[in-house]
Amino acid sequence: MWCDPRNGSLAAFQRALVDLGDQSNHAELPTIPWALWGHSGGGHWAGGITLLHPERIVATWLRSGVPLLKANPERPQIKPHDLPAAALSVPLMCNMGTKEGVTIKQGRFAKVWPANQVFFHAVRSRGGLIGVAVDPLTSHECGNQRYLAIPWLDACLTARLPEQPDAPLLPMPETNNWLAEVAGFQAWPASTTQADPLTLAWLPDEQIAKSWMQYVKDTAVADTTPPPAPTRLRVVGRQLRWACTADLESGLAFFVIKQNGSLLTQVPESPQNRFGRPLFQNLLYSDTPTQPLAEMTWAIPNSKPGDCYEVTAVNTVGLASIPARVTHLTENTQSHSQLWEKR
C-alpha cells in the first residue's frame, strides 16, 4: 500500500528533507520535529509515521483516514501498526465528514467512521491525547476543516516546542485540557467532567474547545483578527499587481480595489469553493488550491498619471485589512506605494 510509510515513502521523505536542507542551507531540516496533517490515505500515512516515530511528532491531524492497529481480513494488503507507549503523548485529532458513516451509514466512505472509532478507543483507553471532530457538512472532501486544524496544530506547537532547538519535545500541559463528546457537540474543562475521561475526546485548551464546539455545529469557527495587508502594490503598464501573506485563521476571500477613493471592483468578483468557504485561491477536494494558482493582479481599464489605487484584503469572515495604496506617477512602469492606516 502506498499509504504505508514502511513501504519506502518514509525513507524517501527523510531523504528529501536532507536534500532540501542541503539546497536551502538549512541543515536542521532532517532533525527538527514534525507537525503532520493527512487526508484519506494521507491520514493513514501521517498516523503511521506518528506511531513509528512518536518522539519526533508534535501533533498529527488525521482527516478521513487512520492507520490500522489490528489486521482487517477484508483488506489484507494493509498491515497493522503497533501502538507504542510514546505515541500516547502525541496529540491526535480524528476528523471526518458526517457523511462518512456518522449519520450516513451507506456509501463508499461509510466505513471511515467505524475505523476512526476503533482507532480512537484503542488510543484513548490507554490515556492517549486524542480527539474527534465530526465535520457536519461533508463527506470525504476536506471542507472547512483547515479553520480548526490550523489553530489546533498551533496550540500544540506552542505548548510542545522547547526553547532550545535540540531539546526534546515538551509534554502537553495537564491543567488546561478540555474533554468533549466523541460525536456530539458539548465540551467541558477536564477538571469538571463527571464521566470517565477515557471515554471522551481530548482537547488541548479552552480556546480550541470553543472553536471545536462551533466547528462541529456548522464549521463557522470565529475569527476576530483582520487579514494581513497587501504588499508590493505597484502599477506595471496597465496592470495593478500586489502580493499578500496568507490569513492563517480564515483565509483570503477577495481583494477590494479602489481608484481615487471610488470602488472599482473586487478580485475575484465571485470567489469560488464548492467544498467550503469561498476563497481567492479556490480549493480542491483535498484542501489544495486549484491550478494554475490565482494571480494577484488586475487589468486597469483606464488610468492616468496621478491616479491613486487602494487594494484591501478581505478574509472569509468579512474582516478587512489595512489598505495598501499606490500612486500612478507616469505612463511607464513607475509607481509609488505605501500602507496607510484607516482613520
mmCIF file of C-alpha atoms in Angstrom:
data_model
loop_
_atom_site.group_PDB
_atom_site.id
_atom_site.type_symbol
_atom_site.label_atom_id
_atom_site.label_comp_id
_atom_site.label_asym_id
_atom_site.label_seq_id
_atom_site.Cartn_x
_atom_site.Cartn_y
_atom_site.Cartn_z
ATOM 1 C CA MET A 1 0.000 0.000 0.000
ATOM 2 C CA TRP A 2 1.325 3.424 -0.974
ATOM 3 C CA CYS A 3 -0.005 4.957 2.244
ATOM 4 C CA ASP A 4 2.079 2.693 4.489
ATOM 5 C CA PRO A 5 5.236 4.680 5.310
ATOM 6 C CA ARG A 6 7.089 1.420 5.924
ATOM 7 C CA ASN A 7 6.926 0.640 2.199
ATOM 8 C CA GLY A 8 9.535 3.217 1.246
ATOM 9 C CA SER A 9 7.749 6.557 1.412
ATOM 10 C CA LEU A 10 9.096 7.432 4.865
ATOM 11 C CA ALA A 11 12.663 6.806 3.738
ATOM 12 C CA ALA A 12 12.038 8.905 0.619
ATOM 13 C CA PHE A 13 10.574 11.694 2.761
ATOM 14 C CA GLN A 14 13.614 11.662 5.019
ATOM 15 C CA ARG A 15 15.993 11.755 2.034
ATOM 16 C CA ALA A 16 14.019 14.688 0.624
ATOM 17 C CA LEU A 17 14.474 16.605 3.876
ATOM 18 C CA VAL A 18 18.228 16.033 3.724
ATOM 19 C CA ASP A 19 18.344 17.224 0.113
ATOM 20 C CA LEU A 20 16.167 20.252 0.854
ATOM 21 C CA GLY A 21 18.313 21.113 3.858
ATOM 22 C CA ASP A 22 21.445 20.981 1.710
ATOM 23 C CA GLN A 23 19.966 23.075 -1.095
ATOM 24 C CA SER A 24 18.413 25.686 1.214
ATOM 25 C CA ASN A 25 21.307 25.891 3.687
ATOM 26 C CA HIS A 26 19.038 24.677 6.492
ATOM 27 C CA ALA A 27 20.965 21.729 7.850
ATOM 28 C CA GLU A 28 18.453 21.366 10.697
ATOM 29 C CA LEU A 29 15.621 20.152 8.442
ATOM 30 C CA PRO A 30 16.407 16.418 8.741
ATOM 31 C CA THR A 31 16.181 16.514 12.551
ATOM 32 C CA ILE A 32 13.542 19.085 13.522
ATOM 33 C CA PRO A 33 10.146 17.933 14.884
ATOM 34 C CA TRP A 34 7.157 17.360 12.625
ATOM 35 C CA ALA A 35 3.564 18.558 12.833
ATOM 36 C CA LEU A 36 1.644 16.312 10.456
ATOM 37 C CA TRP A 37 -1.631 16.622 8.540
ATOM 38 C CA GLY A 38 -3.034 13.953 6.281
ATOM 39 C CA HIS A 39 -6.210 13.318 4.290
ATOM 40 C CA SER A 40 -7.619 9.897 3.419
ATOM 41 C CA GLY A 41 -4.620 7.675 2.638
ATOM 42 C CA GLY A 42 -2.532 10.623 3.765
ATOM 43 C CA GLY A 43 -4.164 10.314 7.176
ATOM 44 C CA HIS A 44 -3.170 6.651 7.240
ATOM 45 C CA TRP A 45 0.367 7.721 6.262
ATOM 46 C CA ALA A 46 0.665 10.559 8.806
ATOM 47 C CA GLY A 47 -0.769 8.358 11.534
ATOM 48 C CA GLY A 48 1.643 5.582 10.639
ATOM 49 C CA ILE A 49 4.631 7.914 10.890
ATOM 50 C CA THR A 50 3.343 9.091 14.271
ATOM 51 C CA LEU A 51 3.306 5.518 15.531
ATOM 52 C CA LEU A 52 6.754 4.812 14.080
ATOM 53 C CA HIS A 53 8.465 7.990 15.318
ATOM 54 C CA PRO A 54 6.394 9.492 18.163
ATOM 55 C CA GLU A 55 9.469 11.197 19.637
ATOM 56 C CA ARG A 56 9.613 13.484 16.570
ATOM 57 C CA ILE A 57 5.930 14.319 16.277
ATOM 58 C CA VAL A 58 4.487 17.479 17.826
ATOM 59 C CA ALA A 59 0.901 16.682 16.809
ATOM 60 C CA THR A 60 -0.988 14.944 13.992
ATOM 61 C CA TRP A 61 -4.310 15.800 12.339
ATOM 62 C CA LEU A 62 -5.995 12.840 10.634
ATOM 63 C CA ARG A 63 -8.678 13.815 8.105
ATOM 64 C CA SER A 64 -10.760 10.856 6.911
ATOM 65 C CA GLY A 65 -8.019 8.286 7.391
ATOM 66 C CA VAL A 66 -6.291 6.467 10.253
ATOM 67 C CA PRO A 67 -3.748 3.636 10.471
ATOM 68 C CA LEU A 68 -4.905 0.170 11.415
ATOM 69 C CA LEU A 69 -3.922 -1.271 14.778
ATOM 70 C CA LYS A 70 -5.381 -4.708 14.034
ATOM 71 C CA ALA A 71 -5.382 -6.677 10.804
ATOM 72 C CA ASN A 72 -8.525 -6.322 8.695
ATOM 73 C CA PRO A 73 -9.344 -9.593 6.893
ATOM 74 C CA GLU A 74 -11.318 -7.628 4.306
ATOM 75 C CA ARG A 75 -8.180 -5.628 3.406
ATOM 76 C CA PRO A 76 -5.232 -7.981 3.944
ATOM 77 C CA GLN A 77 -2.908 -5.734 1.924
ATOM 78 C CA ILE A 78 -2.996 -3.157 4.755
ATOM 79 C CA LYS A 79 -0.637 -4.162 7.542
ATOM 80 C CA PRO A 80 -1.406 -3.097 11.122
ATOM 81 C CA HIS A 81 0.828 -0.884 13.247
ATOM 82 C CA ASP A 82 1.832 -1.269 16.863
ATOM 83 C CA LEU A 83 0.735 1.401 19.353
ATOM 84 C CA PRO A 84 3.855 2.287 21.371
ATOM 85 C CA ALA A 85 3.508 3.965 24.749
ATOM 86 C CA ALA A 86 5.398 7.027 23.487
ATOM 87 C CA ALA A 87 2.664 7.707 20.931
ATOM 88 C CA LEU A 88 0.139 8.233 23.725
ATOM 89 C CA SER A 89 1.794 11.593 24.477
ATOM 90 C CA VAL A 90 1.347 12.889 20.926
ATOM 91 C CA PRO A 91 -1.807 14.995 20.381
ATOM 92 C CA LEU A 92 -4.001 13.449 17.681
ATOM 93 C CA MET A 93 -7.246 14.591 16.090
ATOM 94 C CA CYS A 94 -9.549 12.296 14.148
ATOM 95 C CA ASN A 95 -11.574 14.437 11.749
ATOM 96 C CA MET A 96 -14.112 13.056 9.310
ATOM 97 C CA GLY A 97 -17.251 14.141 7.499
ATOM 98 C CA THR A 98 -20.608 13.244 8.994
ATOM 99 C CA LYS A 99 -21.486 11.521 5.707
ATOM 100 C CA GLU A 100 -18.589 9.098 6.189
ATOM 101 C CA GLY A 101 -20.562 6.750 8.402
ATOM 102 C CA VAL A 102 -21.567 9.024 11.287
ATOM 103 C CA THR A 103 -25.045 9.994 10.060
ATOM 104 C CA ILE A 104 -24.951 8.458 6.569
ATOM 105 C CA LYS A 105 -24.401 4.747 7.083
ATOM 106 C CA GLN A 106 -24.237 3.640 3.443
ATOM 107 C CA GLY A 107 -21.974 4.516 0.558
ATOM 108 C CA ARG A 108 -18.344 4.445 -0.489
ATOM 109 C CA PHE A 109 -16.997 6.178 2.620
ATOM 110 C CA ALA A 110 -19.324 4.721 5.254
ATOM 111 C CA LYS A 111 -16.510 2.691 6.823
ATOM 112 C CA VAL A 112 -14.397 5.735 7.640
ATOM 113 C CA TRP A 113 -16.216 6.437 10.900
ATOM 114 C CA PRO A 114 -16.086 2.842 12.220
ATOM 115 C CA ALA A 115 -12.332 2.734 11.507
ATOM 116 C CA ASN A 116 -11.876 6.031 13.365
ATOM 117 C CA GLN A 117 -13.909 4.726 16.298
ATOM 118 C CA VAL A 118 -11.658 1.683 16.627
ATOM 119 C CA PHE A 119 -8.525 3.821 16.439
ATOM 120 C CA PHE A 120 -9.861 6.427 18.861
ATOM 121 C CA HIS A 121 -10.894 3.939 21.540
ATOM 122 C CA ALA A 122 -7.625 1.996 21.269
ATOM 123 C CA VAL A 123 -5.606 5.169 21.840
ATOM 124 C CA ARG A 124 -7.867 6.942 24.322
ATOM 125 C CA SER A 125 -8.456 3.884 26.516
ATOM 126 C CA ARG A 126 -4.723 3.900 27.233
ATOM 127 C CA GLY A 127 -4.717 7.601 28.090
ATOM 128 C CA GLY A 128 -3.739 8.887 24.669
ATOM 129 C CA LEU A 129 -4.283 12.558 23.820
ATOM 130 C CA ILE A 130 -6.757 12.048 21.006
ATOM 131 C CA GLY A 131 -9.845 13.981 19.971
ATOM 132 C CA VAL A 132 -12.653 13.609 17.443
ATOM 133 C CA ALA A 133 -14.128 16.415 15.348
ATOM 134 C CA VAL A 134 -17.025 15.456 13.078
ATOM 135 C CA ASP A 135 -17.497 17.823 10.146
ATOM 136 C CA PRO A 136 -21.289 18.379 9.969
ATOM 137 C CA LEU A 137 -21.311 19.387 6.291
ATOM 138 C CA THR A 138 -19.168 16.962 4.346
ATOM 139 C CA SER A 139 -18.340 13.503 3.173
ATOM 140 C CA HIS A 140 -14.745 12.656 2.194
ATOM 141 C CA GLU A 141 -13.837 16.141 0.931
ATOM 142 C CA CYS A 142 -11.885 18.327 3.362
ATOM 143 C CA GLY A 143 -14.454 21.131 3.563
ATOM 144 C CA ASN A 144 -13.723 23.800 6.162
ATOM 145 C CA GLN A 145 -11.526 21.651 8.388
ATOM 146 C CA ARG A 146 -8.491 23.944 7.984
ATOM 147 C CA TYR A 147 -10.178 26.588 10.171
ATOM 148 C CA LEU A 148 -9.969 24.214 13.135
ATOM 149 C CA ALA A 149 -6.903 22.206 12.116
ATOM 150 C CA ILE A 150 -4.571 25.214 11.893
ATOM 151 C CA PRO A 151 -5.364 26.669 15.360
ATOM 152 C CA TRP A 152 -5.325 23.158 16.860
ATOM 153 C CA LEU A 153 -1.871 22.492 15.431
ATOM 154 C CA ASP A 154 -0.741 25.954 16.533
ATOM 155 C CA ALA A 155 -1.890 25.295 20.110
ATOM 156 C CA CYS A 156 0.029 22.020 20.182
ATOM 157 C CA LEU A 157 3.147 23.600 18.669
ATOM 158 C CA THR A 158 3.025 26.446 21.179
ATOM 159 C CA ALA A 159 2.784 24.022 24.075
ATOM 160 C CA ARG A 160 5.317 21.431 22.943
ATOM 161 C CA LEU A 161 8.195 23.169 21.167
ATOM 162 C CA PRO A 162 11.136 23.689 23.550
ATOM 163 C CA GLU A 163 13.070 26.932 23.848
ATOM 164 C CA GLN A 164 16.283 25.176 22.843
ATOM 165 C CA PRO A 165 16.097 23.729 19.315
ATOM 166 C CA ASP A 166 17.914 20.489 20.195
ATOM 167 C CA ALA A 167 15.896 19.773 23.345
ATOM 168 C CA PRO A 168 13.198 17.069 23.461
ATOM 169 C CA LEU A 169 9.593 17.991 22.815
ATOM 170 C CA LEU A 170 7.718 19.168 25.893
ATOM 171 C CA PRO A 171 4.751 17.195 27.222
ATOM 172 C CA MET A 172 1.328 18.732 26.781
ATOM 173 C CA PRO A 173 0.202 20.603 29.933
ATOM 174 C CA GLU A 174 -2.306 18.671 32.012
ATOM 175 C CA THR A 175 -4.008 21.662 33.650
ATOM 176 C CA ASN A 176 -5.768 23.277 30.675
ATOM 177 C CA ASN A 177 -7.315 20.259 28.974
ATOM 178 C CA TRP A 178 -10.951 20.026 27.982
ATOM 179 C CA LEU A 179 -12.971 16.912 27.202
ATOM 180 C CA ALA A 180 -15.743 16.539 24.649
ATOM 181 C CA GLU A 181 -18.449 14.209 23.439
ATOM 182 C CA VAL A 182 -16.949 11.891 20.858
ATOM 183 C CA ALA A 183 -19.562 12.519 18.166
ATOM 184 C CA GLY A 184 -21.534 15.219 19.950
ATOM 185 C CA PHE A 185 -21.483 18.956 20.446
ATOM 186 C CA GLN A 186 -20.519 19.681 24.061
ATOM 187 C CA ALA A 187 -17.139 20.125 25.739
ATOM 188 C CA TRP A 188 -16.129 20.826 29.352
ATOM 189 C CA PRO A 189 -12.995 21.532 31.376
ATOM 190 C CA ALA A 190 -11.431 18.186 32.217
ATOM 191 C CA SER A 191 -11.426 19.129 35.893
ATOM 192 C CA THR A 192 -15.231 19.390 35.970
ATOM 193 C CA THR A 193 -16.124 16.273 33.986
ATOM 194 C CA GLN A 194 -18.000 13.590 35.909
ATOM 195 C CA ALA A 195 -17.838 10.885 33.234
ATOM 196 C CA ASP A 196 -14.927 8.531 32.638
ATOM 197 C CA PRO A 197 -12.417 10.810 30.877
ATOM 198 C CA LEU A 198 -11.067 7.935 28.802
ATOM 199 C CA THR A 199 -14.432 7.640 27.047
ATOM 200 C CA LEU A 200 -14.367 11.296 25.979
ATOM 201 C CA ALA A 201 -12.416 13.158 23.318
ATOM 202 C CA TRP A 202 -9.375 15.160 24.401
ATOM 203 C CA LEU A 203 -8.877 18.845 23.542
ATOM 204 C CA PRO A 204 -5.764 20.886 24.437
ATOM 205 C CA ASP A 205 -7.314 24.035 25.929
ATOM 206 C CA GLU A 206 -10.374 26.253 26.337
ATOM 207 C CA GLN A 207 -9.934 28.259 23.139
ATOM 208 C CA ILE A 208 -9.668 25.141 20.998
ATOM 209 C CA ALA A 209 -12.648 23.654 22.831
ATOM 210 C CA LYS A 210 -14.770 26.702 21.971
ATOM 211 C CA SER A 211 -13.655 26.544 18.354
ATOM 212 C CA TRP A 212 -14.362 22.807 18.336
ATOM 213 C CA MET A 213 -17.930 23.362 19.581
ATOM 214 C CA GLN A 214 -18.534 25.834 16.763
ATOM 215 C CA TYR A 215 -16.897 23.608 14.158
ATOM 216 C CA VAL A 216 -18.952 20.507 14.943
ATOM 217 C CA LYS A 217 -22.106 22.650 14.825
ATOM 218 C CA ASP A 218 -21.639 24.407 11.461
ATOM 219 C CA THR A 219 -17.838 24.775 10.845
ATOM 220 C CA ALA A 220 -18.172 28.584 11.274
ATOM 221 C CA VAL A 221 -15.116 28.922 13.527
ATOM 222 C CA ALA A 222 -14.860 32.534 14.714
ATOM 223 C CA ASP A 223 -12.033 34.909 13.862
ATOM 224 C CA THR A 224 -11.600 38.435 15.224
ATOM 225 C CA THR A 225 -8.322 39.344 13.515
ATOM 226 C CA PRO A 226 -8.156 41.097 10.128
ATOM 227 C CA PRO A 227 -6.002 39.625 7.370
ATOM 228 C CA PRO A 228 -2.508 40.890 6.566
ATOM 229 C CA ALA A 229 -2.357 43.983 4.385
ATOM 230 C CA PRO A 230 -1.313 43.603 0.739
ATOM 231 C CA THR A 231 2.316 44.392 -0.043
ATOM 232 C CA ARG A 232 4.394 45.285 -3.107
ATOM 233 C CA LEU A 233 1.442 47.093 -4.681
ATOM 234 C CA ARG A 234 2.519 48.624 -7.981
ATOM 235 C CA VAL A 235 1.340 49.712 -11.414
ATOM 236 C CA VAL A 236 3.089 47.879 -14.241
ATOM 237 C CA GLY A 237 1.897 49.158 -17.588
ATOM 238 C CA ARG A 238 -1.865 48.673 -17.434
ATOM 239 C CA GLN A 239 -1.634 46.078 -14.673
ATOM 240 C CA LEU A 240 -2.153 46.549 -10.954
ATOM 241 C CA ARG A 241 -0.061 43.938 -9.141
ATOM 242 C CA TRP A 242 0.415 43.081 -5.480
ATOM 243 C CA ALA A 243 1.355 40.353 -3.007
ATOM 244 C CA CYS A 244 -0.276 39.266 0.242
ATOM 245 C CA THR A 245 0.568 36.891 3.059
ATOM 246 C CA ALA A 246 -1.979 34.176 3.813
ATOM 247 C CA ASP A 247 -4.554 34.696 6.559
ATOM 248 C CA LEU A 248 -3.928 31.543 8.582
ATOM 249 C CA GLU A 249 -7.074 31.883 10.709
ATOM 250 C CA SER A 250 -9.685 32.382 7.989
ATOM 251 C CA GLY A 251 -8.087 32.510 4.559
ATOM 252 C CA LEU A 252 -8.262 35.300 1.975
ATOM 253 C CA ALA A 253 -11.626 35.604 0.244
ATOM 254 C CA PHE A 254 -11.068 38.540 -2.121
ATOM 255 C CA PHE A 255 -9.423 41.930 -2.613
ATOM 256 C CA VAL A 256 -11.261 45.252 -2.878
ATOM 257 C CA ILE A 257 -9.803 47.726 -5.386
ATOM 258 C CA LYS A 258 -10.492 51.463 -5.332
ATOM 259 C CA GLN A 259 -9.409 54.227 -7.716
ATOM 260 C CA ASN A 260 -9.166 57.753 -6.315
ATOM 261 C CA GLY A 261 -11.349 56.682 -3.386
ATOM 262 C CA SER A 262 -14.135 55.141 -5.501
ATOM 263 C CA LEU A 263 -14.854 51.421 -5.634
ATOM 264 C CA LEU A 264 -13.690 49.837 -8.868
ATOM 265 C CA THR A 265 -14.081 46.108 -8.340
ATOM 266 C CA GLN A 266 -13.236 43.149 -6.170
ATOM 267 C CA VAL A 267 -10.896 40.346 -7.234
ATOM 268 C CA PRO A 268 -12.280 37.832 -7.854
ATOM 269 C CA GLU A 269 -15.756 39.239 -8.408
ATOM 270 C CA SER A 270 -17.277 35.932 -7.285
ATOM 271 C CA PRO A 271 -14.933 33.884 -5.047
ATOM 272 C CA GLN A 272 -15.338 30.142 -5.568
ATOM 273 C CA ASN A 273 -15.029 26.997 -3.466
ATOM 274 C CA ARG A 274 -17.541 24.203 -3.914
ATOM 275 C CA PHE A 275 -16.019 22.411 -0.917
ATOM 276 C CA GLY A 276 -16.169 25.174 1.712
ATOM 277 C CA ARG A 277 -15.883 28.899 2.310
ATOM 278 C CA PRO A 278 -15.263 30.872 -0.912
ATOM 279 C CA LEU A 279 -11.563 31.666 -1.277
ATOM 280 C CA PHE A 280 -9.405 33.833 -3.513
ATOM 281 C CA GLN A 281 -7.338 30.781 -4.438
ATOM 282 C CA ASN A 282 -10.356 28.446 -4.664
ATOM 283 C CA LEU A 283 -9.955 24.981 -3.185
ATOM 284 C CA LEU A 284 -9.934 21.378 -4.331
ATOM 285 C CA TYR A 285 -11.305 18.212 -2.754
ATOM 286 C CA SER A 286 -8.126 17.554 -0.770
ATOM 287 C CA ASP A 287 -7.614 21.101 0.581
ATOM 288 C CA THR A 288 -5.173 22.292 -2.071
ATOM 289 C CA PRO A 289 -5.679 25.344 -4.318
ATOM 290 C CA THR A 290 -6.842 24.998 -7.892
ATOM 291 C CA GLN A 291 -4.295 25.149 -10.701
ATOM 292 C CA PRO A 292 -2.961 27.355 -12.127
ATOM 293 C CA LEU A 293 -2.599 29.402 -8.959
ATOM 294 C CA ALA A 294 -4.645 32.596 -8.862
ATOM 295 C CA GLU A 295 -2.506 35.662 -9.537
ATOM 296 C CA MET A 296 -2.750 38.868 -7.532
ATOM 297 C CA THR A 297 -3.206 41.158 -10.498
ATOM 298 C CA TRP A 298 -5.912 43.211 -12.187
ATOM 299 C CA ALA A 299 -6.080 44.884 -15.591
ATOM 300 C CA ILE A 300 -6.683 48.639 -15.199
ATOM 301 C CA PRO A 301 -9.243 49.780 -17.806
ATOM 302 C CA ASN A 302 -8.492 53.491 -17.572
ATOM 303 C CA SER A 303 -5.579 55.081 -15.766
ATOM 304 C CA LYS A 304 -3.618 58.297 -15.951
ATOM 305 C CA PRO A 305 -0.668 59.755 -14.065
ATOM 306 C CA GLY A 306 -1.740 60.880 -10.608
ATOM 307 C CA ASP A 307 -4.439 58.236 -10.159
ATOM 308 C CA CYS A 308 -4.360 56.646 -6.708
ATOM 309 C CA TYR A 309 -5.228 52.978 -6.164
ATOM 310 C CA GLU A 310 -6.050 51.114 -2.978
ATOM 311 C CA VAL A 311 -6.101 47.344 -2.504
ATOM 312 C CA THR A 312 -7.629 45.853 0.651
ATOM 313 C CA ALA A 313 -7.616 42.167 1.603
ATOM 314 C CA VAL A 314 -10.842 40.662 2.978
ATOM 315 C CA ASN A 315 -10.907 37.298 4.738
ATOM 316 C CA THR A 316 -13.640 34.654 4.748
ATOM 317 C CA VAL A 317 -15.386 36.102 7.810
ATOM 318 C CA GLY A 318 -15.577 39.547 6.196
ATOM 319 C CA LEU A 319 -12.775 41.308 8.077
ATOM 320 C CA ALA A 320 -10.746 43.813 6.046
ATOM 321 C CA SER A 321 -7.046 44.611 6.209
ATOM 322 C CA ILE A 322 -5.340 47.976 6.264
ATOM 323 C CA PRO A 323 -5.365 49.054 2.610
ATOM 324 C CA ALA A 324 -2.251 49.319 0.513
ATOM 325 C CA ARG A 325 -2.009 52.447 -1.644
ATOM 326 C CA VAL A 326 -0.153 53.225 -4.852
ATOM 327 C CA THR A 327 0.009 56.371 -6.983
ATOM 328 C CA HIS A 328 0.441 56.030 -10.739
ATOM 329 C CA LEU A 329 3.203 58.561 -11.376
ATOM 330 C CA THR A 330 3.866 58.284 -15.104
ATOM 331 C CA GLU A 331 2.781 56.397 -18.180
ATOM 332 C CA ASN A 332 5.698 53.999 -17.755
ATOM 333 C CA THR A 333 6.070 51.393 -15.018
ATOM 334 C CA GLN A 334 6.944 53.764 -12.196
ATOM 335 C CA SER A 335 4.665 53.995 -9.185
ATOM 336 C CA HIS A 336 4.845 54.983 -5.542
ATOM 337 C CA SER A 337 3.274 52.696 -2.945
ATOM 338 C CA GLN A 338 2.667 52.727 0.789
ATOM 339 C CA LEU A 339 0.442 51.337 3.513
ATOM 340 C CA TRP A 340 -1.891 53.679 5.275
ATOM 341 C CA GLU A 341 -3.989 53.099 8.339
ATOM 342 C CA LYS A 342 -7.716 53.625 8.408
ATOM 343 C CA ARG A 343 -8.770 56.699 10.321
#
